[in-house]
PDB file of C-alpha atoms in Angstrom:
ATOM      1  CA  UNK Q 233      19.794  -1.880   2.805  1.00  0.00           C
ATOM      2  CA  UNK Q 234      20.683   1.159   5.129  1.00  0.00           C
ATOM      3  CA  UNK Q 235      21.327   4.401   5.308  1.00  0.00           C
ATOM      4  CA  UNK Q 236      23.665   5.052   8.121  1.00  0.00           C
ATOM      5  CA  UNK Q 237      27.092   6.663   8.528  1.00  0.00           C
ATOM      6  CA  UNK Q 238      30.208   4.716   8.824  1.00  0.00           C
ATOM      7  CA  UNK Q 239      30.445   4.450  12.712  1.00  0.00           C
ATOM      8  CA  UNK Q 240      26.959   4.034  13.173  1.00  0.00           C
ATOM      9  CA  UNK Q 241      26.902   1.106  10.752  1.00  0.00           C
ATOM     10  CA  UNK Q 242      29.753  -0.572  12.696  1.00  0.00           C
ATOM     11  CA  UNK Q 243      27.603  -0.135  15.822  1.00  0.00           C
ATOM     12  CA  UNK Q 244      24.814  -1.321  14.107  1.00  0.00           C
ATOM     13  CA  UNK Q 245      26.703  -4.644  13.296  1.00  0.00           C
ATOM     14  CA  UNK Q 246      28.252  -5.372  16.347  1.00  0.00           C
ATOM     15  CA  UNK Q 247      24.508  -5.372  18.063  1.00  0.00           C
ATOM     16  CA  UNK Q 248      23.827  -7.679  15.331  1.00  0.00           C
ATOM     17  CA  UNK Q 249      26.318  -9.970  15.794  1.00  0.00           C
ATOM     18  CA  UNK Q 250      25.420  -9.972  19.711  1.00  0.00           C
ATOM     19  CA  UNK Q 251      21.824 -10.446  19.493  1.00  0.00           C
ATOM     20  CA  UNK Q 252      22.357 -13.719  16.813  1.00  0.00           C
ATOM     21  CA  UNK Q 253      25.281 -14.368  19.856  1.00  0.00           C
ATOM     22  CA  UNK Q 254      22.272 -14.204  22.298  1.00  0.00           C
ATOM     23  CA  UNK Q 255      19.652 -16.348  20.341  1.00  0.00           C
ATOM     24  CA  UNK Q 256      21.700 -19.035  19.437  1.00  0.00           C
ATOM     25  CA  UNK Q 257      24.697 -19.035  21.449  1.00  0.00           C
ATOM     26  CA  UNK Q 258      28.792 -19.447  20.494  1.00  0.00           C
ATOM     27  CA  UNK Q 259      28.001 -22.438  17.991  1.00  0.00           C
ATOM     28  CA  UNK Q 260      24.476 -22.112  16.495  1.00  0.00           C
ATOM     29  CA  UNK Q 261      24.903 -25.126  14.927  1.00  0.00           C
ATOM     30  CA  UNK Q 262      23.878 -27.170  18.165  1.00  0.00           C
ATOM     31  CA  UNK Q 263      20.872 -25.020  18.631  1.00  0.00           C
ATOM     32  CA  UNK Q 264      17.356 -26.223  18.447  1.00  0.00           C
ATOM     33  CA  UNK Q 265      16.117 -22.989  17.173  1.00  0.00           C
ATOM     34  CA  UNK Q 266      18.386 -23.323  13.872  1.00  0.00           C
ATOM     35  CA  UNK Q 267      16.562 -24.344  11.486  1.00  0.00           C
ATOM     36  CA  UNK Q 268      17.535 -26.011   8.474  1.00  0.00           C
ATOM     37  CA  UNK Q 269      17.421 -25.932   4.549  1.00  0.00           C
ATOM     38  CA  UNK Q 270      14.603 -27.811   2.797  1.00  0.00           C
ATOM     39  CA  UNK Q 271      17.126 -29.079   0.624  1.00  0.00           C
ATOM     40  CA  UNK Q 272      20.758 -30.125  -0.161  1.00  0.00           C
ATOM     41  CA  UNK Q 273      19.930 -27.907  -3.462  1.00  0.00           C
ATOM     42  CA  UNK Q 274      19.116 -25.181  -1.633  1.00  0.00           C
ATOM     43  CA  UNK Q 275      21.981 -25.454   0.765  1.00  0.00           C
ATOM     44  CA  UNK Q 276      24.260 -25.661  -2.207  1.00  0.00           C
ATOM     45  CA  UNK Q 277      22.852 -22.693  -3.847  1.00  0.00           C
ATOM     46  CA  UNK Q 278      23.049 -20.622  -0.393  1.00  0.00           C
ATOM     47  CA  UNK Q 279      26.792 -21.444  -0.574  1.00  0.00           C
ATOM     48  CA  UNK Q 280      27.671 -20.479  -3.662  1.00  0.00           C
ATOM     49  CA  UNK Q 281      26.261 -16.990  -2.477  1.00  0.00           C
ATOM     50  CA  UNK Q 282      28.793 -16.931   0.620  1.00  0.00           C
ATOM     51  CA  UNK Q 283      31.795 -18.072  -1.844  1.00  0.00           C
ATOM     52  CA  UNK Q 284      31.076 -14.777  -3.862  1.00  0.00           C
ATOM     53  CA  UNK Q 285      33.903 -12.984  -3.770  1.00  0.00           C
ATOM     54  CA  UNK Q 286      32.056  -9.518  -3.607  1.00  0.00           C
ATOM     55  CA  UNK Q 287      31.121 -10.174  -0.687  1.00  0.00           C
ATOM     56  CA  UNK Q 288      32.777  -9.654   2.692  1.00  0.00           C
ATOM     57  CA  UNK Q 289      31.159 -12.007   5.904  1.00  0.00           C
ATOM     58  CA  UNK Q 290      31.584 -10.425   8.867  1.00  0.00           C
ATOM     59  CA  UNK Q 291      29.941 -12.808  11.142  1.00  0.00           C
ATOM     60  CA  UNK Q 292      29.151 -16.580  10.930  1.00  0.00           C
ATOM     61  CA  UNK Q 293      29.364 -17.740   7.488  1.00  0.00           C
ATOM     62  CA  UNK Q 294      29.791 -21.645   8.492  1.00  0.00           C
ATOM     63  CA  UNK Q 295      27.709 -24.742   6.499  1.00  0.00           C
ATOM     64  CA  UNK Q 296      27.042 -28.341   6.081  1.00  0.00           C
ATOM     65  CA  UNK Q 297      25.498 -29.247   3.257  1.00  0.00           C
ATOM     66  CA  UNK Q 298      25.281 -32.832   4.171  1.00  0.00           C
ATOM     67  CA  UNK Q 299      22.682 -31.456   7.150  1.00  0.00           C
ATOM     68  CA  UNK Q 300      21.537 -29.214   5.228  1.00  0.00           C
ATOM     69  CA  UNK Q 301      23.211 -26.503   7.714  1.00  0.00           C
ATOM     70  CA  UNK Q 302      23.683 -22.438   6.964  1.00  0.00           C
ATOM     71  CA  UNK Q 303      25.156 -20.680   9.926  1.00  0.00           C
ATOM     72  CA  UNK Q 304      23.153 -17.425  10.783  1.00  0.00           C
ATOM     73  CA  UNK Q 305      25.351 -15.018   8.610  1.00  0.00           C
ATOM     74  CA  UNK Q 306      25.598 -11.077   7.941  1.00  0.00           C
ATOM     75  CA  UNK Q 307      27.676 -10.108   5.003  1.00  0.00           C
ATOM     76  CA  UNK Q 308      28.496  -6.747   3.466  1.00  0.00           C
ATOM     77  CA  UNK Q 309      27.439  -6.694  -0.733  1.00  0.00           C
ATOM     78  CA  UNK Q 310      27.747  -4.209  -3.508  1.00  0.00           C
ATOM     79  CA  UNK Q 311      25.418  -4.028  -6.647  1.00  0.00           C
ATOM     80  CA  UNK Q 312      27.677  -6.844  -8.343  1.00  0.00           C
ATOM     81  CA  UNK Q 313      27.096  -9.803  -5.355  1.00  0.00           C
ATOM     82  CA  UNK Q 314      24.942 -12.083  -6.154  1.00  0.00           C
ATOM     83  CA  UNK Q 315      23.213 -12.216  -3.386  1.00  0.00           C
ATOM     84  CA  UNK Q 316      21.634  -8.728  -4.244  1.00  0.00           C
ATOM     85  CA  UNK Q 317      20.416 -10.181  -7.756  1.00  0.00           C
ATOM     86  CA  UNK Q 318      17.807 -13.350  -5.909  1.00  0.00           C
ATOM     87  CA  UNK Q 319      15.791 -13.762  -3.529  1.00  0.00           C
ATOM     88  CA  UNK Q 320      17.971 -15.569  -0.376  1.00  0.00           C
ATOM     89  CA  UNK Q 321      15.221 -17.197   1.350  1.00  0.00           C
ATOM     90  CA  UNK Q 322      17.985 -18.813   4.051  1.00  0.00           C
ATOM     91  CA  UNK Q 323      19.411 -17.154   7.129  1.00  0.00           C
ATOM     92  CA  UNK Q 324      21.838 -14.597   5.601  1.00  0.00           C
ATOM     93  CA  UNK Q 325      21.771 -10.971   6.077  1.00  0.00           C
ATOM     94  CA  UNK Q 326      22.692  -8.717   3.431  1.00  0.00           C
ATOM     95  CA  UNK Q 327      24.448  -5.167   4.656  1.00  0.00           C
ATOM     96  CA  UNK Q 328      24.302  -2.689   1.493  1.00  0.00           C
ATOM     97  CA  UNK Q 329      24.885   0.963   2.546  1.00  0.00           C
ATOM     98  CA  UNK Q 330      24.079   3.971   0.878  1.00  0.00           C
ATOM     99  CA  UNK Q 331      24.641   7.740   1.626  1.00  0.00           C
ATOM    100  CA  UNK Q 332      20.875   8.792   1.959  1.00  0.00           C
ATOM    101  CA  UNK Q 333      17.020   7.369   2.104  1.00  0.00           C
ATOM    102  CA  UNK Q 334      16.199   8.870  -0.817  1.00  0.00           C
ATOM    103  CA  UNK Q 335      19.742   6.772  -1.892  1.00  0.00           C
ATOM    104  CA  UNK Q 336      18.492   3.591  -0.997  1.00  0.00           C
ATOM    105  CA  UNK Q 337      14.708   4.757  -2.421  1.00  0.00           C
ATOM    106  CA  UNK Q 338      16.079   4.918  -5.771  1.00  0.00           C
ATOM    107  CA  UNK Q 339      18.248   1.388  -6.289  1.00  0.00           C
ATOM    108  CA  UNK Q 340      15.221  -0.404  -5.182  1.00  0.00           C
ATOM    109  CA  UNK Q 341      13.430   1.451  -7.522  1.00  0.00           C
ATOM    110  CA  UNK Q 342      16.147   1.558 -10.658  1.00  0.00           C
ATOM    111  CA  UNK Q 343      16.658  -1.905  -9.842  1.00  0.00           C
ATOM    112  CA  UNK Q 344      14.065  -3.921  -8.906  1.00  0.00           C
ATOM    113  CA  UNK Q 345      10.638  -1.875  -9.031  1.00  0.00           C
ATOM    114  CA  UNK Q 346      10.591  -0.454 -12.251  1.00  0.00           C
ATOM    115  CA  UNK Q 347      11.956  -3.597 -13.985  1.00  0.00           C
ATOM    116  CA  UNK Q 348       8.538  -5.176 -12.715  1.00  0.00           C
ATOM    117  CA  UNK Q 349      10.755  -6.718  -9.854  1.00  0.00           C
ATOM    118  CA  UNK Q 350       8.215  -5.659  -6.815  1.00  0.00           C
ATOM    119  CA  UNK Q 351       9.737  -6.937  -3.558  1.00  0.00           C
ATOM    120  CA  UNK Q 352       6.924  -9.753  -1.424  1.00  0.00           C
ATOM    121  CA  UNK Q 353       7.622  -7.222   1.757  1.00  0.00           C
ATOM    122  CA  UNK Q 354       8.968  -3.971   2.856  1.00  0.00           C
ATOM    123  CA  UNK Q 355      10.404  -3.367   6.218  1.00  0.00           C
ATOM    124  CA  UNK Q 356      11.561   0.088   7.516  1.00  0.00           C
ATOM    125  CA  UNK Q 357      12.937   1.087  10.831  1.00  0.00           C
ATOM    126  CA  UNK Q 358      12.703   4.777  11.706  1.00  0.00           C
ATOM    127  CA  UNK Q 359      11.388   6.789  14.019  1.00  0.00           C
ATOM    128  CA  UNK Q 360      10.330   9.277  11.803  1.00  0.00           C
ATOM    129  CA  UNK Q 361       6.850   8.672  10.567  1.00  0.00           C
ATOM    130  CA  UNK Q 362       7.567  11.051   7.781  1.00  0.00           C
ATOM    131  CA  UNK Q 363      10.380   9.159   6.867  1.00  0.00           C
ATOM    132  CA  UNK Q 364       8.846   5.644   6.348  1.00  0.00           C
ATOM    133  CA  UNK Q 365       5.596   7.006   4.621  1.00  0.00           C
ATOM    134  CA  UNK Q 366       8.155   8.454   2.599  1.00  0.00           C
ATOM    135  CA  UNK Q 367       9.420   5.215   1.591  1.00  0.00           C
ATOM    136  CA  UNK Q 368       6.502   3.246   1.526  1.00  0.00           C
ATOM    137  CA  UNK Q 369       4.570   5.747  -0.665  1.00  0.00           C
ATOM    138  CA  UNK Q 370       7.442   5.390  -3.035  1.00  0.00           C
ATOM    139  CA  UNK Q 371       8.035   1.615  -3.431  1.00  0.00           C
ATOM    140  CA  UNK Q 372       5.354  -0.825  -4.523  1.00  0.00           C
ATOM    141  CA  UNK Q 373       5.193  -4.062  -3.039  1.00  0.00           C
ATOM    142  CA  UNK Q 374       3.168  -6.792  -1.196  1.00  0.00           C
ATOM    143  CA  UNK Q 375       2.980  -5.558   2.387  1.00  0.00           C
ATOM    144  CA  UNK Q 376       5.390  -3.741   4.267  1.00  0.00           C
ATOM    145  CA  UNK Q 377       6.270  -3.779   8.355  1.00  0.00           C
ATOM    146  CA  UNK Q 378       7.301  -0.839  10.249  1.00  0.00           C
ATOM    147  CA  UNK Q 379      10.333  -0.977  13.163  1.00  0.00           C
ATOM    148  CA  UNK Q 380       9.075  -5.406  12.723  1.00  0.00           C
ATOM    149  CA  UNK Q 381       9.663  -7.733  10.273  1.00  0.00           C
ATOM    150  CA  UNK Q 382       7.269 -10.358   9.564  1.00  0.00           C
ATOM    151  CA  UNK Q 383       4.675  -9.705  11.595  1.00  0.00           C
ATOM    152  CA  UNK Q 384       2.433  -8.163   8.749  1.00  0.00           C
ATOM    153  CA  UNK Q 385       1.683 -11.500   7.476  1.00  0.00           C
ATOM    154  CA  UNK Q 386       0.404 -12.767  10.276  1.00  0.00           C
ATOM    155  CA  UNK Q 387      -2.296 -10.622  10.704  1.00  0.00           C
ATOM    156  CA  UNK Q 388      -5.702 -12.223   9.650  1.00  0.00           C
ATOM    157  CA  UNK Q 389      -7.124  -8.975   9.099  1.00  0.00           C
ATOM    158  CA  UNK Q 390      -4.886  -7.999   6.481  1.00  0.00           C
ATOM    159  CA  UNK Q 391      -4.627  -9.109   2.820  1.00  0.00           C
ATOM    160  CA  UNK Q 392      -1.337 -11.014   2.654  1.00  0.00           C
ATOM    161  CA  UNK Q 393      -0.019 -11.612  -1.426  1.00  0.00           C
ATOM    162  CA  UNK Q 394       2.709  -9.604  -3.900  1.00  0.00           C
ATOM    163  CA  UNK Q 395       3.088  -7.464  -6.795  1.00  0.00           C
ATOM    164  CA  UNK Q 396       3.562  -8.816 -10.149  1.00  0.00           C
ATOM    165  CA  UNK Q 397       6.766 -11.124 -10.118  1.00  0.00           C
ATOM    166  CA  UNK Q 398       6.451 -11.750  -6.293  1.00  0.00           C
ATOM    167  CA  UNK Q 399       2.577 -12.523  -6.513  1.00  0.00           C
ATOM    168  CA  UNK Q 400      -1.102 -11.922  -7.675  1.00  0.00           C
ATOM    169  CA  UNK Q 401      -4.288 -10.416  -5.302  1.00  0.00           C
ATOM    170  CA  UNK Q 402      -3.977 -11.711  -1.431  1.00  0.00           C
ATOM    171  CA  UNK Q 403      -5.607 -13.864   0.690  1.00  0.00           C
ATOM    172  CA  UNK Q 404      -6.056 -13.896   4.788  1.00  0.00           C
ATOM    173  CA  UNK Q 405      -9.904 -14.278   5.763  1.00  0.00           C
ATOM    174  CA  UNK Q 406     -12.539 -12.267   3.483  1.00  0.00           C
ATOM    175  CA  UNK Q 407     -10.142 -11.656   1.346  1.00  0.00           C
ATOM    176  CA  UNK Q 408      -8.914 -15.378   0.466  1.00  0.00           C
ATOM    177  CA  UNK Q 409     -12.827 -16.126   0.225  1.00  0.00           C
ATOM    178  CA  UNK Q 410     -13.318 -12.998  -2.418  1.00  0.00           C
ATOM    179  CA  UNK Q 411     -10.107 -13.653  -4.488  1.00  0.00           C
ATOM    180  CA  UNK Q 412     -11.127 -17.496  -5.073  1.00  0.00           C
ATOM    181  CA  UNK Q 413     -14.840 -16.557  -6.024  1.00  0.00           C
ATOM    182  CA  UNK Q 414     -16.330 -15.531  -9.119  1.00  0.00           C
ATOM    183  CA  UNK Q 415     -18.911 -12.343  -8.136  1.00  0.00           C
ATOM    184  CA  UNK Q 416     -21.446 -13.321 -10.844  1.00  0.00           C
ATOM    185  CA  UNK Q 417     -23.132  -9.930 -11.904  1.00  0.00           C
ATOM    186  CA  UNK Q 418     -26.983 -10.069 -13.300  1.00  0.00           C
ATOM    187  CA  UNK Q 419     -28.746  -7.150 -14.311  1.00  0.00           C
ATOM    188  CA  UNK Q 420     -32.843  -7.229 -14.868  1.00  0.00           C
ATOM    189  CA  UNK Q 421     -34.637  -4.805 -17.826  1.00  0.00           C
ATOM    190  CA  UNK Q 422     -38.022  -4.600 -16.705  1.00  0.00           C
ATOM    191  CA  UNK Q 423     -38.688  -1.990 -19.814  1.00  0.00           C
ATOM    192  CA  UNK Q 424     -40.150  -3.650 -22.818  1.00  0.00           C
ATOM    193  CA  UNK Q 425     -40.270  -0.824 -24.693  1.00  0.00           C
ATOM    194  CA  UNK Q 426     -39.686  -0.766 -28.393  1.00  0.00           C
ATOM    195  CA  UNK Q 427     -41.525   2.359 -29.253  1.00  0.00           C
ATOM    196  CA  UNK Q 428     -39.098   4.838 -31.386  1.00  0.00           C
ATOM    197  CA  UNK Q 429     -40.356   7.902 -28.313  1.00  0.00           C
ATOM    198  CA  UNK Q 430     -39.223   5.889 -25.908  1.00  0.00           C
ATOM    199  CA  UNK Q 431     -35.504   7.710 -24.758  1.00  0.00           C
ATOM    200  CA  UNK Q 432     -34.211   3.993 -23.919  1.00  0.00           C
ATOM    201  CA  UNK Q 433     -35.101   2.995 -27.072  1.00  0.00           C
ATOM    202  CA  UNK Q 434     -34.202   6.177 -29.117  1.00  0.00           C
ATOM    203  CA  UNK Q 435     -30.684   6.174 -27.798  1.00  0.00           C
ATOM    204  CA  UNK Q 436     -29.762   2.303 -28.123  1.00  0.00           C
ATOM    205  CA  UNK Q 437     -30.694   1.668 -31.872  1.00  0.00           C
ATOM    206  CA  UNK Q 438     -29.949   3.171 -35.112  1.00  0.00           C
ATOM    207  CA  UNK Q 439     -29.227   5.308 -36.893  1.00  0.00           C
ATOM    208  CA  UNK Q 440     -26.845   7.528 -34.452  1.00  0.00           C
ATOM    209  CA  UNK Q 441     -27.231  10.923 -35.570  1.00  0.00           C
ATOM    210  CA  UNK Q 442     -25.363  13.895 -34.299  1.00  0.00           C
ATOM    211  CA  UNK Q 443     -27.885  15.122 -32.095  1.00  0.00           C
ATOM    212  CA  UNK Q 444     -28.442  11.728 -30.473  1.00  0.00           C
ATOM    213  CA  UNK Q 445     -24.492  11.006 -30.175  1.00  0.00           C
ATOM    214  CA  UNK Q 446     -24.716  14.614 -28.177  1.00  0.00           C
ATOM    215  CA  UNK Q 447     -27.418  12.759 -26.092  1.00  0.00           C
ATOM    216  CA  UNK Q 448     -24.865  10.070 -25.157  1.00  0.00           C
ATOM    217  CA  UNK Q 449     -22.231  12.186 -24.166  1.00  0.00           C
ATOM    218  CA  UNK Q 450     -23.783  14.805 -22.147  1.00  0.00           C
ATOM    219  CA  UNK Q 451     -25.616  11.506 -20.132  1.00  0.00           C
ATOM    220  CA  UNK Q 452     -22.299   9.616 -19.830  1.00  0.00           C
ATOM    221  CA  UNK Q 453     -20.764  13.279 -18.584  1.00  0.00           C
ATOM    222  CA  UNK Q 454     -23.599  13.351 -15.610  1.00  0.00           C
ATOM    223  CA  UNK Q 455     -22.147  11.321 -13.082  1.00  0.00           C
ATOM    224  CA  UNK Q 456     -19.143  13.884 -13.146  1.00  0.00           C
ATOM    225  CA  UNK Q 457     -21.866  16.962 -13.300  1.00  0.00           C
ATOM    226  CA  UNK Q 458     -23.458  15.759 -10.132  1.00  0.00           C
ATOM    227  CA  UNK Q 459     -20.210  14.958  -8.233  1.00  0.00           C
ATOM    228  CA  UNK Q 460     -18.997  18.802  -9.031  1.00  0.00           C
ATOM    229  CA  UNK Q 461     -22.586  19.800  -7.885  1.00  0.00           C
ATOM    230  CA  UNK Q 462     -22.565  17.957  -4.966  1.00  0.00           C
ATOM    231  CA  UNK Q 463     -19.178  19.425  -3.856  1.00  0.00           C
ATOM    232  CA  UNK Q 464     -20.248  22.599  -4.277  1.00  0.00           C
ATOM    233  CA  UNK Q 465     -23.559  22.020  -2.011  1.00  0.00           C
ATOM    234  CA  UNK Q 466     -21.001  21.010   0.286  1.00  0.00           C
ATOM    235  CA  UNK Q 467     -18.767  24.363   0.156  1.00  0.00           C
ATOM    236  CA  UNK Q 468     -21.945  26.380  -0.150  1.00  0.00           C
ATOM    237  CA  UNK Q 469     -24.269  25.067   2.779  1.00  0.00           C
ATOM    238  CA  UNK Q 470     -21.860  25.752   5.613  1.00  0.00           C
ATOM    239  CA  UNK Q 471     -21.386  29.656   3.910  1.00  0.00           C
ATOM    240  CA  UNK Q 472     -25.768  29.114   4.331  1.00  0.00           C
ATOM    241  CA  UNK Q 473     -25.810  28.606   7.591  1.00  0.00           C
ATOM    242  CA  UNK Q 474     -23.226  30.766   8.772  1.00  0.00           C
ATOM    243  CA  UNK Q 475     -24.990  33.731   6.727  1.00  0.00           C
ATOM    244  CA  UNK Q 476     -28.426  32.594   8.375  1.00  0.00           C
ATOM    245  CA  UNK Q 477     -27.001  32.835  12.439  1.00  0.00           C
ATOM    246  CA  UNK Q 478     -25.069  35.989  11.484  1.00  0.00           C
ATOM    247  CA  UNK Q 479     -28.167  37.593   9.848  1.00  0.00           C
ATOM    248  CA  UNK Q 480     -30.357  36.086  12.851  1.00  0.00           C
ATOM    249  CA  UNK Q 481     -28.217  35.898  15.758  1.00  0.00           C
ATOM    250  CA  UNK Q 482     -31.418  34.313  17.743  1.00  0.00           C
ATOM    251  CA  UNK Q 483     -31.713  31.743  15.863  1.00  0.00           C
ATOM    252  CA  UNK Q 484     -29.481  29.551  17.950  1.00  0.00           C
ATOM    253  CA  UNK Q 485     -31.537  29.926  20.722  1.00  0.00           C
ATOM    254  CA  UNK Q 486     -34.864  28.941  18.891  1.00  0.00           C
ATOM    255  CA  UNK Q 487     -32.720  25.857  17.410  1.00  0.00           C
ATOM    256  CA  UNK Q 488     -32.051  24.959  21.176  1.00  0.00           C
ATOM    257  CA  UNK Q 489     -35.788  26.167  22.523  1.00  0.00           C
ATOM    258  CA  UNK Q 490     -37.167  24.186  19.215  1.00  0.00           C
ATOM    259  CA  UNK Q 491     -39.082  27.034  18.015  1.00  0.00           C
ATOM    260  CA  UNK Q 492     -40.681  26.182  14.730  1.00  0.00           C
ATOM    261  CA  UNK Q 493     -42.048  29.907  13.935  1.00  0.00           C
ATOM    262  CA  UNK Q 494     -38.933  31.548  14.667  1.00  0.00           C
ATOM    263  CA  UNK Q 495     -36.982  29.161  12.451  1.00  0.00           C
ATOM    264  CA  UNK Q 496     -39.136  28.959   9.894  1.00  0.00           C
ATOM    265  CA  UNK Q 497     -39.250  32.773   9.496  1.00  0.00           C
ATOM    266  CA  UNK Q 498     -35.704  33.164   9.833  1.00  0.00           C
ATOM    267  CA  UNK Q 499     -35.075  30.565   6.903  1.00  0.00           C
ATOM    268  CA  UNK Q 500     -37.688  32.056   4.589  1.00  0.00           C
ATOM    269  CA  UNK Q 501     -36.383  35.593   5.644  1.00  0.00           C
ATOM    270  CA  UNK Q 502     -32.759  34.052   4.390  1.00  0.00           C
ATOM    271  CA  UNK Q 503     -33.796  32.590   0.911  1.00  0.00           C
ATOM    272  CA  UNK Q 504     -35.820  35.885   0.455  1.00  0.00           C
ATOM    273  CA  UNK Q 505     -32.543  37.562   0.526  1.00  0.00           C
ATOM    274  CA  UNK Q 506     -30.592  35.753  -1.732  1.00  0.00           C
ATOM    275  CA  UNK Q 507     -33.831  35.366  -4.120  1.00  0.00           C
ATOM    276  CA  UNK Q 508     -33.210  39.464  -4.051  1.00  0.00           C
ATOM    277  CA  UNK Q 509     -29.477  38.818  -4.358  1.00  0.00           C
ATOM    278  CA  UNK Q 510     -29.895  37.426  -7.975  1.00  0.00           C
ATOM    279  CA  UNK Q 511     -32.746  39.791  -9.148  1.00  0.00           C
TER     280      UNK Q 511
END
């Protein structure tokens, strides 16, 4: 699928046509580096894609299904081919333009994506890195390739798998190892307590009053208190520090000369001040 205005798309095809030209030469047919279908069912159902009349070829388009033969082929689609409704998995290229990125964004997503249909791979070509995070950020799917196709999988140190209809999890190195084990988890008690005082024991068992369900949710709230607290630390320390070498402008130079005294006063001097502050 592209984006591209009507003279740049017919530029865009002719370099097609001449790199396939290139690779395989005037009859790809007799190339070795033609590959062919797995199958006479295959070939027949690649066929019956190019004999779609809403479709247009405008290069190759040539097969023997007795040799299980597809000529390299582009051909321009609209929503209705066929070929836009299954996967191809055969040499033809599908040309299906649209006025805008944000265009094409939104029939993969209308179409495909949020019908659960999450494409194996992505590839985008732009030289706007804007652009393609654009797209990338805005269709799900298994891995994605940017100006390459391909190469993505290939990479050991990336997961490789799809999204719901085109796959589950990944594999590739670690993460082939961690999707096909079972992470076992054990957890010890080593507190036998059962007296009613104990706080353990006071929470788990009944009865659940209102003052101990209170308990419960103000302890299952403190991971969240401590996160906000921590942020702020982080937002207030720097403001600290700042106030401490603008208060004591020698203090740099006893950091630097590691004097202890000098340091020492100058921090106890600083929480002095804001003890004062909040008097």
């Amino acid at each position: 699928m592209s984006s591209l205005s009507n003279q740049k798309k017919e530029k865009f095809v002719e370099l097609l046509k001449q790199a396939l030209v290139k690779f395989y030469g005037i009859d790809p047919k007799q190339s070795q580096d033609v590959g062919r279908m797995i199958s006479i069912r295959h070939t027949e159902r690649l066929v019956r894609l190019l004999e779609d009349p809403t479709i247009q070829i405008v290069h190759g388009g040539k097969y023997d299904v007795k040799e299980k033969y597809i000529e390299p082929t582009i051909v321009e689609a609209d929503v209705n081919s066929e070929c836009m409704k299954e996967e191809i998995f055969g040499p033809i290229l599908l040309i299906y333009t649209v006025p805008t990125t944000d265009d094409a964004v939104n029939y993969v997503q209308d179409h495909y994506t949020f019908k659960g249909k999450h494409p194996l791979a992505l590839y985008v070509f732009s030289k706007s890195e804007k652009k393609w995070k654009h797209i990338i950020n805005c269709i799900q799917c298994g891995g994605a390739s940017i100006n390459d196709t391909i190469k993505h999988i290939g990479n050991k140190f990336m997961p490789f798998g799809g999204v719901g209809t085109s796959g589950m999890n990944s594999y590739h190195g670690r993460y082939g190892f961690d999707f096909f084990s079972h992470y076992k988890p054990v957890m010890s008690v080593s507190n036998y307590s059962t007296n009613p005082a104990d706080p353990g024991v006071w929470l788990l068992f009944p009865p659940y009053t209102e003052q101990k369900m209170k308990a419960i949710v103000a302890m299952s709230n403190l991971p969240d208190f401590c996160r906000k607290v921590k942020a702020i630390f982080r937002i207030v320390m720097p403001a600290v520090i700042l106030g401490i070498v603008f208060q004591y402008p020698g203090i740099m130079n006893a950091i630097l000369e590691f004097n202890i005294k000098t340091i020492i006063n100058a921090v106890l001097s600083m929480i002095n001040c804001i003890g004062n502050y909040f008097k």
